[in-house]
Each structure stands twice: as C-alpha cells, then as structure tokens.
mmCIF file of N, CA and C in Angstrom:
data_model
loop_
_atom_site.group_PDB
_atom_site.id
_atom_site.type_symbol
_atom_site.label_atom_id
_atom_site.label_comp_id
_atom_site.label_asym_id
_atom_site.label_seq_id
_atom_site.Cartn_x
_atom_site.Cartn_y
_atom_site.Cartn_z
ATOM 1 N N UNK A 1 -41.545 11.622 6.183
ATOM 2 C CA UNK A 1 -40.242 12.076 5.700
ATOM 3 C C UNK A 1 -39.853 11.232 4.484
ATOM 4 N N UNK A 2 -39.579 11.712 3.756
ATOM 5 C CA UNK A 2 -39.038 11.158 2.042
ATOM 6 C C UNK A 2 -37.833 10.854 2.492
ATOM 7 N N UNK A 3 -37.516 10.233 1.419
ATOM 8 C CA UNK A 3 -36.328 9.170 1.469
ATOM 9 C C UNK A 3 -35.132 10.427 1.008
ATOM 10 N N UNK A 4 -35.415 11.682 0.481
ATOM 11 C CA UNK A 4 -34.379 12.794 -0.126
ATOM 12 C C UNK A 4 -34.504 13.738 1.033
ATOM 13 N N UNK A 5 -35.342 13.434 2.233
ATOM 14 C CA UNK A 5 -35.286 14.504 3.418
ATOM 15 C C UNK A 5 -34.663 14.015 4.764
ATOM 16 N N UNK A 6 -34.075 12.233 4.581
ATOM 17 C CA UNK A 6 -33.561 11.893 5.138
ATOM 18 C C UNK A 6 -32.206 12.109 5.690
ATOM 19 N N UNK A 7 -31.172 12.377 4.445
ATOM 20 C CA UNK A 7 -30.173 12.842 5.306
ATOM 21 C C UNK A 7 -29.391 11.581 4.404
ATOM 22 N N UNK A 8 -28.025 12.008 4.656
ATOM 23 C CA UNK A 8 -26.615 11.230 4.032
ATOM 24 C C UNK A 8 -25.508 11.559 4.297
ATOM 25 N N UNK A 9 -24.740 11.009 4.005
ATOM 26 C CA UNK A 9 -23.312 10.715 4.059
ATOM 27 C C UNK A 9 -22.531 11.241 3.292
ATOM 28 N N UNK A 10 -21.315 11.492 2.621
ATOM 29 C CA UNK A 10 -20.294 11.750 2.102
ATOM 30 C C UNK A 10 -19.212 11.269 2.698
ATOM 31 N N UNK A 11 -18.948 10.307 2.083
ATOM 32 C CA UNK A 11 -17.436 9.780 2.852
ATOM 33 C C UNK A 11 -16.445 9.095 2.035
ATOM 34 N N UNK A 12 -15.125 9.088 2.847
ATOM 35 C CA UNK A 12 -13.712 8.914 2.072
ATOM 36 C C UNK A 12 -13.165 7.470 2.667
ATOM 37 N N UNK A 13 -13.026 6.515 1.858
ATOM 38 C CA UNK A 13 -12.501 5.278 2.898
ATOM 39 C C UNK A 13 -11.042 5.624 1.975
ATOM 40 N N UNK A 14 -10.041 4.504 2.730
ATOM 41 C CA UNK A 14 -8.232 4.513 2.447
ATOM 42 C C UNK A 14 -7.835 3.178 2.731
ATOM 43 N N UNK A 15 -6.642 2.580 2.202
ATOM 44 C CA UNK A 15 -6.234 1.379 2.861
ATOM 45 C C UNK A 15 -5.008 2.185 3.838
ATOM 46 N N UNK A 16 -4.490 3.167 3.691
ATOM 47 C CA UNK A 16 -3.275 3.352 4.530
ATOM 48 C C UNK A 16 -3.170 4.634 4.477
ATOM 49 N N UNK A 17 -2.163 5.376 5.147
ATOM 50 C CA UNK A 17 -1.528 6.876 5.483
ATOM 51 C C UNK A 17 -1.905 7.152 3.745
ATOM 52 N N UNK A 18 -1.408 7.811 3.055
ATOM 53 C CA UNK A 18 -1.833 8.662 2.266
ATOM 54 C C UNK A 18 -1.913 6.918 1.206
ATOM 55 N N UNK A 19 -2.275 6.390 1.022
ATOM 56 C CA UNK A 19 -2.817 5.351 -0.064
ATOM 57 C C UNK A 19 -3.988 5.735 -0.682
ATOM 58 N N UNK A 20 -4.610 4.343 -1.576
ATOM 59 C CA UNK A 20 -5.626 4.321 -2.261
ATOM 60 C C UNK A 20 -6.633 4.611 -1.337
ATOM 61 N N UNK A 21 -7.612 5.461 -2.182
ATOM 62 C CA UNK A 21 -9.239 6.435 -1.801
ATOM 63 C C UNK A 21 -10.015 5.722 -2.716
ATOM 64 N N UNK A 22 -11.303 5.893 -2.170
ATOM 65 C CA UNK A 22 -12.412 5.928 -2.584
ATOM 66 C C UNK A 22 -13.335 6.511 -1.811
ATOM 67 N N UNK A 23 -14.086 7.718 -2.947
ATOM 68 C CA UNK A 23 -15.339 8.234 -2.484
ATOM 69 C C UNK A 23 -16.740 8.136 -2.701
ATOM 70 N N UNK A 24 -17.219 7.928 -1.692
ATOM 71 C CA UNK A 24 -18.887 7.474 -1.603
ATOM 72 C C UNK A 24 -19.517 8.527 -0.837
ATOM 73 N N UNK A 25 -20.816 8.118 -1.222
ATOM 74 C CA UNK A 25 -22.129 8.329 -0.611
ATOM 75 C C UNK A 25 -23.375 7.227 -0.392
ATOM 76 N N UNK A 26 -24.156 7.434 1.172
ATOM 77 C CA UNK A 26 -25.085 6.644 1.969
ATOM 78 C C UNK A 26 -25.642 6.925 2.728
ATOM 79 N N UNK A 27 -27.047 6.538 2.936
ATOM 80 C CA UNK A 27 -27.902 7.370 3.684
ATOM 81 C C UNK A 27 -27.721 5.936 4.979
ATOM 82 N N UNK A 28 -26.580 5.039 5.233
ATOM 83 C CA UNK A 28 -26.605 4.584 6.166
ATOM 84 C C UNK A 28 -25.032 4.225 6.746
ATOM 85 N N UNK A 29 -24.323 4.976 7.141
ATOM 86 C CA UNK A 29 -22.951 4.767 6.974
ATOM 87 C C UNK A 29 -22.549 3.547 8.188
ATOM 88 N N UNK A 30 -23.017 3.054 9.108
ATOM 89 C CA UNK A 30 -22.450 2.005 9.577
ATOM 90 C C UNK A 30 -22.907 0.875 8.652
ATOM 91 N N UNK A 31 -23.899 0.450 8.118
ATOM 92 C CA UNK A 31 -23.917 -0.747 7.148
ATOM 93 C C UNK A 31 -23.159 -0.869 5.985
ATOM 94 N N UNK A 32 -22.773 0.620 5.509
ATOM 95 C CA UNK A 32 -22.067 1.176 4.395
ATOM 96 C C UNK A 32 -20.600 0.364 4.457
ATOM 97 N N UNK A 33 -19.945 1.142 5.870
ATOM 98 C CA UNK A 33 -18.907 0.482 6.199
ATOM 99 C C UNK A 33 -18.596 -0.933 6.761
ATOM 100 N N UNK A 34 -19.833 -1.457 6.972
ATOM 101 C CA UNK A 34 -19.378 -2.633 7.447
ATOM 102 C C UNK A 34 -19.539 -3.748 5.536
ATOM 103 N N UNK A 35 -20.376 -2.931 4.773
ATOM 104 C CA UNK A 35 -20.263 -3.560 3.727
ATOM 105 C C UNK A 35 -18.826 -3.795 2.863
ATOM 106 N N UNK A 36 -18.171 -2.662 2.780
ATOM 107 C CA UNK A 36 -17.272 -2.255 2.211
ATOM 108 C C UNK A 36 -16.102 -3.133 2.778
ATOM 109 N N UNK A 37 -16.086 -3.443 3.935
ATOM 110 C CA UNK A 37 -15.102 -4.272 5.120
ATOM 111 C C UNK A 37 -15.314 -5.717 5.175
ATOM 112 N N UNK A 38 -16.321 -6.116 4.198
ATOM 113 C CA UNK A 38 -16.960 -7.605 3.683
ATOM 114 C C UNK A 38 -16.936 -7.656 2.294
ATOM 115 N N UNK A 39 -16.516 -6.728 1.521
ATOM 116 C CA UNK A 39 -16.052 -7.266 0.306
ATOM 117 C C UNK A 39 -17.639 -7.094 -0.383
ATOM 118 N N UNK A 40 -18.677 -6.345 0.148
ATOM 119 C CA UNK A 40 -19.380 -5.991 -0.732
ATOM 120 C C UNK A 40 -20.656 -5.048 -1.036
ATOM 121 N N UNK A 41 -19.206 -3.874 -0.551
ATOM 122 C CA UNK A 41 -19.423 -2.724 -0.738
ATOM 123 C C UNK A 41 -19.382 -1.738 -2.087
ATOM 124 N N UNK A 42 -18.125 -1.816 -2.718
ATOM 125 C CA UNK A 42 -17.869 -1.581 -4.502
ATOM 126 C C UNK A 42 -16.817 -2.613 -4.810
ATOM 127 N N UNK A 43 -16.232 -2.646 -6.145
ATOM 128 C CA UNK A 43 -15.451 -3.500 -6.666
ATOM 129 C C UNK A 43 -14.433 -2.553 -5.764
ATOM 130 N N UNK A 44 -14.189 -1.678 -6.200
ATOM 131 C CA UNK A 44 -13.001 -0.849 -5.701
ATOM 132 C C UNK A 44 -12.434 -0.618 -4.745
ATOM 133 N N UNK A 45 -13.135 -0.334 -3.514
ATOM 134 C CA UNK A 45 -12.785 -0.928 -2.298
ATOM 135 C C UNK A 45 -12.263 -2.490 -2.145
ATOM 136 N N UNK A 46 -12.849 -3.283 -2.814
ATOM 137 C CA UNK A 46 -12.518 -4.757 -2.170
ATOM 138 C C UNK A 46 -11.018 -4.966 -2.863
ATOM 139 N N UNK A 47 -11.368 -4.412 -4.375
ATOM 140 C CA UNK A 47 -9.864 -4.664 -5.053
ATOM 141 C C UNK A 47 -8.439 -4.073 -4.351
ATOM 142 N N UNK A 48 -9.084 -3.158 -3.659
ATOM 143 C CA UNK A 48 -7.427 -2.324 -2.896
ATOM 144 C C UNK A 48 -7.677 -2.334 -1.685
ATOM 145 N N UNK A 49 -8.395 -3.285 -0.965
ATOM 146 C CA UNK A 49 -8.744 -3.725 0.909
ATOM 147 C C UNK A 49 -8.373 -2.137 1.256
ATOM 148 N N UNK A 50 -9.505 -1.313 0.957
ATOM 149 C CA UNK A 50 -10.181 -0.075 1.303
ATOM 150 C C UNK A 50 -10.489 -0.212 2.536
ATOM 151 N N UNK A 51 -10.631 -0.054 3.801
ATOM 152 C CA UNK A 51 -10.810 -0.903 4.633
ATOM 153 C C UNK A 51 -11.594 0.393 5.967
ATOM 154 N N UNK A 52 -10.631 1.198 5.695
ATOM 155 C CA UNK A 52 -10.391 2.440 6.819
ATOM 156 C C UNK A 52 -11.096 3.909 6.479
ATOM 157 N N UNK A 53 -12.437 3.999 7.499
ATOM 158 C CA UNK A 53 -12.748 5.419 7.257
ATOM 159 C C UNK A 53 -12.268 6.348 7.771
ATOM 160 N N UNK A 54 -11.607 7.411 6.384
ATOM 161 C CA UNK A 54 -10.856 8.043 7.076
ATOM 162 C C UNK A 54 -11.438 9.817 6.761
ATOM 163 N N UNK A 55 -12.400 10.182 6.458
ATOM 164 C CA UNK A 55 -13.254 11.298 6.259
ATOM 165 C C UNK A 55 -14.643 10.857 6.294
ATOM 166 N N UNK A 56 -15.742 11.685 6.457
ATOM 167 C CA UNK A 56 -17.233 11.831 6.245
ATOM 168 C C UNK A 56 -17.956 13.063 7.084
ATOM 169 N N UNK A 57 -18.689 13.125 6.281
ATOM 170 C CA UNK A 57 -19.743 14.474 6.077
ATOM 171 C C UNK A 57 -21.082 14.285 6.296
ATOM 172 N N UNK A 58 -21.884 14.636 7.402
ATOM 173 C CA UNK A 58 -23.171 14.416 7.237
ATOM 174 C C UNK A 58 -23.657 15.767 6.437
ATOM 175 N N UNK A 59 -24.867 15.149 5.666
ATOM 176 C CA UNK A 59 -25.576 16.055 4.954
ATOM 177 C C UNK A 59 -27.096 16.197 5.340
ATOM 178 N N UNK A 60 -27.214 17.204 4.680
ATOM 179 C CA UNK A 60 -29.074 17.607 5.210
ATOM 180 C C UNK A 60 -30.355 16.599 4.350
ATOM 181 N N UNK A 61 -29.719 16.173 2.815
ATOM 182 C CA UNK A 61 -30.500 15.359 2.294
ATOM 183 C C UNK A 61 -29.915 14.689 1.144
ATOM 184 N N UNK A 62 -30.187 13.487 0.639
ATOM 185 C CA UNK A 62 -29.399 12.835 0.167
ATOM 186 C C UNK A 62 -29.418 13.299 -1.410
ATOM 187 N N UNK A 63 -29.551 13.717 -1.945
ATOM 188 C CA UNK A 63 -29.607 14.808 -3.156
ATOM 189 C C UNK A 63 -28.322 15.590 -3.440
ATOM 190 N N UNK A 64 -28.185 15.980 -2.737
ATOM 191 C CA UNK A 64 -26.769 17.100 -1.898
ATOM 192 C C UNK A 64 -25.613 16.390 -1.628
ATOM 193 N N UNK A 65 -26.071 15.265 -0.946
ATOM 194 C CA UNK A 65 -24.639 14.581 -0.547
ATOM 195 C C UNK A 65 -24.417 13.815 -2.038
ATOM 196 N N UNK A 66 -25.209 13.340 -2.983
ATOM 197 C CA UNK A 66 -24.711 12.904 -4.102
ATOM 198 C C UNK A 66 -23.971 13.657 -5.047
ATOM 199 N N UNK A 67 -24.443 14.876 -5.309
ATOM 200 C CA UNK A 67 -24.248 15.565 -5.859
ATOM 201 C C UNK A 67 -22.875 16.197 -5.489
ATOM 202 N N UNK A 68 -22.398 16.318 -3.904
ATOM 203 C CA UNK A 68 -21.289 16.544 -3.360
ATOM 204 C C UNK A 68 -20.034 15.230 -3.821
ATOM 205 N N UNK A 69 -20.917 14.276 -3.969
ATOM 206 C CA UNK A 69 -20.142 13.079 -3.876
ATOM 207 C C UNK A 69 -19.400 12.717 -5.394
ATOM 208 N N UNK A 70 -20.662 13.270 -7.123
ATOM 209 C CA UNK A 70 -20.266 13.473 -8.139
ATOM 210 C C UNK A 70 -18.996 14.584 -7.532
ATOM 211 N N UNK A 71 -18.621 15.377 -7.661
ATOM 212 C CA UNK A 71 -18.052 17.005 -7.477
ATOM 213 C C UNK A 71 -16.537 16.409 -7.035
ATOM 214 N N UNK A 72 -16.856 15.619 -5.708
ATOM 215 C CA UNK A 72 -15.524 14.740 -5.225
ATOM 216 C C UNK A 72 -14.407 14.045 -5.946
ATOM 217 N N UNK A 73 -15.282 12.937 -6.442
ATOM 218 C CA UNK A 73 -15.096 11.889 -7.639
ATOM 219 C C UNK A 73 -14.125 12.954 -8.821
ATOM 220 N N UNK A 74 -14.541 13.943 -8.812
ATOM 221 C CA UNK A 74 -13.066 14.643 -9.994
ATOM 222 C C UNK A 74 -12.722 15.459 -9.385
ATOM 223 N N UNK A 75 -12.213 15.393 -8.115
ATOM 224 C CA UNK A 75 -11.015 16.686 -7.399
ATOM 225 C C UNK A 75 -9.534 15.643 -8.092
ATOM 226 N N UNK A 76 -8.912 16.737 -7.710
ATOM 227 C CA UNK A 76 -7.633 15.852 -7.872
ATOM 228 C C UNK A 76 -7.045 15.387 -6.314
ATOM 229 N N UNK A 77 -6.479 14.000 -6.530
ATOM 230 C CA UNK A 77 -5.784 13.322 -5.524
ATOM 231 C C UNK A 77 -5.521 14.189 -4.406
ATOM 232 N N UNK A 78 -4.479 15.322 -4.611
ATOM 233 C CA UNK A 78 -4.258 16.097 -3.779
ATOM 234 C C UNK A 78 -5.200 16.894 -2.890
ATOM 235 N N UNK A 79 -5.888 17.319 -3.476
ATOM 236 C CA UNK A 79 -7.057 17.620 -2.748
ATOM 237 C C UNK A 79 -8.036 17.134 -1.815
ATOM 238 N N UNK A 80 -8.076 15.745 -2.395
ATOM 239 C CA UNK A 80 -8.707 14.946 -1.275
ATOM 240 C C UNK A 80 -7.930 14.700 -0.075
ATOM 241 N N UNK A 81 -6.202 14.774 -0.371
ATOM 242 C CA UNK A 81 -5.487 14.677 0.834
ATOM 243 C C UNK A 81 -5.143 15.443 1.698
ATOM 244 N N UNK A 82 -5.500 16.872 0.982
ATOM 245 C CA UNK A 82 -5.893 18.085 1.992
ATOM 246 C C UNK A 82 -7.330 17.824 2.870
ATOM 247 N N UNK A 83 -8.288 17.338 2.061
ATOM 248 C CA UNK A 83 -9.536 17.270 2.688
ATOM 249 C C UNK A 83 -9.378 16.542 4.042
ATOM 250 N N UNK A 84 -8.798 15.175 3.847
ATOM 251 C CA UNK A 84 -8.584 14.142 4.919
ATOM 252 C C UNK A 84 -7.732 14.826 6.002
ATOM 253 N N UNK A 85 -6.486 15.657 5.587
ATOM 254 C CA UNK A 85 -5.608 15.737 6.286
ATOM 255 C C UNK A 85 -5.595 17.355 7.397
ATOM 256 N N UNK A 86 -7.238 17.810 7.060
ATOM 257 C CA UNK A 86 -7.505 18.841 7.884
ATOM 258 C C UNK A 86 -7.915 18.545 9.017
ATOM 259 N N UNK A 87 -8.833 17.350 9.013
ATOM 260 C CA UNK A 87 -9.601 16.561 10.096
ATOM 261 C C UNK A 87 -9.130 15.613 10.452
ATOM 262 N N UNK A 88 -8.266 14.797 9.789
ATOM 263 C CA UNK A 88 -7.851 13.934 10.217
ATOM 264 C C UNK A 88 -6.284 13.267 9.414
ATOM 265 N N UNK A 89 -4.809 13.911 10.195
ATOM 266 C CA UNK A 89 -3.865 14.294 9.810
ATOM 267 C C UNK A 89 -3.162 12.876 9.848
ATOM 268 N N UNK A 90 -3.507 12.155 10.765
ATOM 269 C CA UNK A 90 -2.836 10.609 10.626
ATOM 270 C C UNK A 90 -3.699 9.387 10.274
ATOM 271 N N UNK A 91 -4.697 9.671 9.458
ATOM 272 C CA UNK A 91 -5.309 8.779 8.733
ATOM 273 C C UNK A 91 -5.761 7.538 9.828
ATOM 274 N N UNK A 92 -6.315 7.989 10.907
ATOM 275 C CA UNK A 92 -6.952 7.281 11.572
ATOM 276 C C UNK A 92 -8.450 6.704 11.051
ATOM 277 N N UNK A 93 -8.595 5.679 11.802
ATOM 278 C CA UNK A 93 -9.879 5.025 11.322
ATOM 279 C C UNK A 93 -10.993 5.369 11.643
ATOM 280 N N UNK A 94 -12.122 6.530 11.610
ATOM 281 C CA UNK A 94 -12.580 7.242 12.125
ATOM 282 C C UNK A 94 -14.019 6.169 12.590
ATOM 283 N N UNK A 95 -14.026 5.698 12.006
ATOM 284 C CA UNK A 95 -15.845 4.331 11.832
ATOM 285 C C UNK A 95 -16.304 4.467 13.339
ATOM 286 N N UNK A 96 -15.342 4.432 14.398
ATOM 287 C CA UNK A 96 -16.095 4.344 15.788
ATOM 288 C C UNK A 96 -16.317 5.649 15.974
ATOM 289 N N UNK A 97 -15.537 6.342 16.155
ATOM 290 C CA UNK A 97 -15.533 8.036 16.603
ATOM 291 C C UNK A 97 -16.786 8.393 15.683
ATOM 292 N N UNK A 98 -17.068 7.872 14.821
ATOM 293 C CA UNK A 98 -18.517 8.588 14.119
ATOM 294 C C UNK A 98 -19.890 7.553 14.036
ATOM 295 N N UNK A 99 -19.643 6.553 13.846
ATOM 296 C CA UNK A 99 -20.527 5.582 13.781
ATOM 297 C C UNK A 99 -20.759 4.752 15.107
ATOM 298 N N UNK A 100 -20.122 4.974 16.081
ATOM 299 C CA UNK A 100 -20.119 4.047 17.347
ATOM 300 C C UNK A 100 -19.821 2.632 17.391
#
C-alpha cells in the first residue's frame, strides 16, 4: 500500500465556541493532535492555543484529503462555522470520540 492509498484526515482545530480555526490535513490524526497541543504542530495553532478538535473527515487517500484541505483554506469563516456546527453545534472537543 502507497503512502497516497493510505488514507487521511481533514480536520478543523478551534480555541473556543465559535473562535480562531485552523485547517489541516494528516495521514495520522492522534499524533497530529497531540502535536498541535505541544506547540509543534503549525505556528498558527500555537500562536492562538488552537487546542480543541472540533471537526474531521476521514478520507480514502491522502491526495483528496489535501486537495479537500487546499479548497477549505479559502471558504469563508462562515462556512466553516456551518461545517463545524452541523456535527458538532457546541464546539466540543471531539479528539477522544474520534481518536480514542
């Protein structure tokens, strides 16, 4: 299995109820998040203690989920807060419920 037939992530971290986002992609989302929660995950997360996953998407191969993940990166704000707020309406921390 290739490293593009593996499979990925798409995901939304937050510091709070509708606060600062950032969107990523990873073909390993518990190291992902535990990086991001250590300060070295992106600048951007650490600069706004991003802290809380509060959306993600598994994908079929990591090609797709990047490419989903460019596409993200220019929705507008609002949109992403529809995205979050279909699945998850009180910005709960989702990391266990998906990652264990």
């Amino acid at each position: 299995m290739t490293k593009e037939e593996k499979g990925g992530w798409v995901y939304i971290m937050a510091d709070r109820y509708r606060g600062a986002t950032y969107v990523g992609v990873t073909a390993d989302l518990p190291t992902r998040i535990h990086q991001h929660r250590t300060g070295g995950g992106s600048i951007h997360c650490a600069k706004y203690s991003l802290d809380r996953l509060v959306w993600a998407e598994r994908g079929e191969d990591i090609l797709s989920c990047i490419a989903q993940e460019k596409r993200m990166k220019r929705w507008h704000r609002e949109w992403k807060i529809e995205l979050i707020e279909r699945g998850n309406p009180d910005w709960r921390d989702l990391s266990t419920t998906i990652v264990g």
